[in-house]
Amino acid sequence: MLANNLESLSIREMDAYGLVEAAVALDLARDNAAQLALALENNLELWVAIRTLVSMSNNSLASETKENLRKLSEYIAQTTFREGATMTRSNLDSLININLQISEGLLEGARH
């Protein structure tokens, strides 16, 4: 049933779903180093993809939005590489909140 629902989503909605899914995985893995390492890797891959997309010349996002997403992706990469599975709770919460806030922004944009 979930697969059928995902097929009906717009690209923005699917991107938002991916960010929420990564946020949930990070939250669920916070007390298990092996699971957290995997969740961090998946989240990092997601943000590398976001950075790649906003860096493309044909991306129609506003320059300020693209720059903000680039900065967020740098923060996520630096934090992930610096701390890995030993990440502090506050920094893990920060990564989770970034994903949720960007997801919310994508959904708001999809409604307008």
mmCIF file of C-alpha atoms in Angstrom:
data_model
loop_
_atom_site.group_PDB
_atom_site.id
_atom_site.type_symbol
_atom_site.label_atom_id
_atom_site.label_comp_id
_atom_site.label_asym_id
_atom_site.label_seq_id
_atom_site.Cartn_x
_atom_site.Cartn_y
_atom_site.Cartn_z
ATOM 1 C CA MET A 1 0.000 0.000 0.000
ATOM 2 C CA LEU A 2 2.818 2.446 0.795
ATOM 3 C CA ALA A 3 4.354 1.888 -2.653
ATOM 4 C CA ASN A 4 1.069 2.908 -4.292
ATOM 5 C CA ASN A 5 0.926 6.053 -2.180
ATOM 6 C CA LEU A 6 4.532 6.977 -3.045
ATOM 7 C CA GLU A 7 3.786 6.714 -6.768
ATOM 8 C CA SER A 8 1.201 9.483 -6.472
ATOM 9 C CA LEU A 9 3.604 11.940 -4.813
ATOM 10 C CA SER A 10 5.157 14.907 -6.594
ATOM 11 C CA ILE A 11 8.944 15.179 -6.775
ATOM 12 C CA ARG A 12 8.951 17.714 -3.923
ATOM 13 C CA GLU A 13 6.763 15.455 -1.821
ATOM 14 C CA MET A 14 9.050 12.496 -2.500
ATOM 15 C CA ASP A 15 12.085 14.585 -1.531
ATOM 16 C CA ALA A 16 10.316 15.643 1.656
ATOM 17 C CA TYR A 17 9.459 12.008 2.374
ATOM 18 C CA GLY A 18 13.123 11.028 1.939
ATOM 19 C CA LEU A 19 14.218 13.682 4.423
ATOM 20 C CA VAL A 20 11.610 12.611 6.972
ATOM 21 C CA GLU A 21 12.555 8.968 6.484
ATOM 22 C CA ALA A 22 16.224 9.824 7.128
ATOM 23 C CA ALA A 23 15.283 11.867 10.212
ATOM 24 C CA VAL A 24 13.262 8.986 11.645
ATOM 25 C CA ALA A 25 16.108 6.535 10.961
ATOM 26 C CA LEU A 26 18.550 8.818 12.797
ATOM 27 C CA ASP A 27 16.207 9.151 15.752
ATOM 28 C CA LEU A 28 15.530 5.420 16.009
ATOM 29 C CA ALA A 29 19.250 4.617 15.799
ATOM 30 C CA ARG A 30 20.474 7.059 18.423
ATOM 31 C CA ASP A 31 21.170 4.349 21.045
ATOM 32 C CA ASN A 32 22.789 1.793 18.721
ATOM 33 C CA ALA A 33 26.198 2.743 17.276
ATOM 34 C CA ALA A 34 26.022 0.340 14.316
ATOM 35 C CA GLN A 35 22.525 1.457 13.323
ATOM 36 C CA LEU A 36 23.478 5.087 13.860
ATOM 37 C CA ALA A 37 26.516 4.730 11.588
ATOM 38 C CA LEU A 38 24.266 3.355 8.836
ATOM 39 C CA ALA A 39 21.622 6.050 9.360
ATOM 40 C CA LEU A 40 24.313 8.756 9.275
ATOM 41 C CA GLU A 41 25.745 7.323 6.058
ATOM 42 C CA ASN A 42 22.308 7.279 4.429
ATOM 43 C CA ASN A 43 21.611 10.828 5.594
ATOM 44 C CA LEU A 44 24.971 11.998 4.270
ATOM 45 C CA GLU A 45 24.261 10.397 0.874
ATOM 46 C CA LEU A 46 20.924 12.198 0.781
ATOM 47 C CA TRP A 47 22.591 15.534 1.481
ATOM 48 C CA VAL A 48 25.332 14.911 -1.095
ATOM 49 C CA ALA A 49 22.532 14.385 -3.622
ATOM 50 C CA ILE A 50 20.834 17.610 -2.495
ATOM 51 C CA ARG A 51 24.104 19.505 -2.842
ATOM 52 C CA THR A 52 24.618 18.060 -6.316
ATOM 53 C CA LEU A 53 21.113 19.068 -7.399
ATOM 54 C CA VAL A 54 21.364 22.637 -6.126
ATOM 55 C CA SER A 55 24.766 23.010 -7.809
ATOM 56 C CA MET A 56 23.389 22.182 -11.243
ATOM 57 C CA SER A 57 23.187 25.158 -13.591
ATOM 58 C CA ASN A 58 19.618 24.339 -14.633
ATOM 59 C CA ASN A 59 18.313 24.343 -11.040
ATOM 60 C CA SER A 60 15.507 26.902 -10.817
ATOM 61 C CA LEU A 61 15.671 27.523 -7.064
ATOM 62 C CA ALA A 62 16.441 31.035 -5.896
ATOM 63 C CA SER A 63 20.160 31.703 -5.409
ATOM 64 C CA GLU A 64 19.678 32.306 -1.688
ATOM 65 C CA THR A 65 17.859 28.989 -1.278
ATOM 66 C CA LYS A 66 20.570 27.126 -3.173
ATOM 67 C CA GLU A 67 23.279 28.735 -1.043
ATOM 68 C CA ASN A 68 21.431 27.883 2.179
ATOM 69 C CA LEU A 69 21.062 24.243 1.103
ATOM 70 C CA ARG A 70 24.763 24.103 0.175
ATOM 71 C CA LYS A 71 25.692 25.446 3.617
ATOM 72 C CA LEU A 72 23.414 22.943 5.344
ATOM 73 C CA SER A 73 24.941 20.095 3.360
ATOM 74 C CA GLU A 74 28.430 21.261 4.382
ATOM 75 C CA TYR A 75 27.378 21.386 8.034
ATOM 76 C CA ILE A 76 25.877 17.901 7.838
ATOM 77 C CA ALA A 77 28.968 16.476 6.131
ATOM 78 C CA GLN A 78 31.388 18.124 8.574
ATOM 79 C CA THR A 79 29.390 17.060 11.617
ATOM 80 C CA THR A 80 28.979 13.508 10.332
ATOM 81 C CA PHE A 81 32.670 13.072 9.482
ATOM 82 C CA ARG A 82 33.851 14.722 12.701
ATOM 83 C CA GLU A 83 31.644 12.781 15.117
ATOM 84 C CA GLY A 84 30.317 9.714 13.309
ATOM 85 C CA ALA A 85 28.472 7.223 15.493
ATOM 86 C CA THR A 86 29.796 8.950 18.644
ATOM 87 C CA MET A 87 27.783 12.061 17.782
ATOM 88 C CA THR A 88 26.472 14.096 20.691
ATOM 89 C CA ARG A 89 22.742 14.035 21.263
ATOM 90 C CA SER A 90 22.479 17.752 20.555
ATOM 91 C CA ASN A 91 24.259 17.450 17.201
ATOM 92 C CA LEU A 92 22.162 14.424 16.270
ATOM 93 C CA ASP A 93 19.043 16.397 17.184
ATOM 94 C CA SER A 94 20.366 19.195 14.984
ATOM 95 C CA LEU A 95 20.673 16.874 11.961
ATOM 96 C CA ILE A 96 17.201 15.471 12.592
ATOM 97 C CA ASN A 97 15.685 18.948 12.919
ATOM 98 C CA ILE A 98 17.374 20.170 9.730
ATOM 99 C CA ASN A 99 15.851 17.277 7.801
ATOM 100 C CA LEU A 100 12.409 17.917 9.269
ATOM 101 C CA GLN A 101 12.530 21.667 8.636
ATOM 102 C CA ILE A 102 13.699 21.306 5.033
ATOM 103 C CA SER A 103 11.037 18.647 4.497
ATOM 104 C CA GLU A 104 8.409 21.034 5.816
ATOM 105 C CA GLY A 105 9.690 23.757 3.481
ATOM 106 C CA LEU A 106 9.463 21.417 0.497
ATOM 107 C CA LEU A 107 5.890 20.525 1.379
ATOM 108 C CA GLU A 108 4.972 24.196 1.802
ATOM 109 C CA GLY A 109 6.454 24.904 -1.631
ATOM 110 C CA ALA A 110 4.507 22.025 -3.154
ATOM 111 C CA ARG A 111 1.237 23.509 -1.863
ATOM 112 C CA HIS A 112 1.799 26.902 -3.512
#
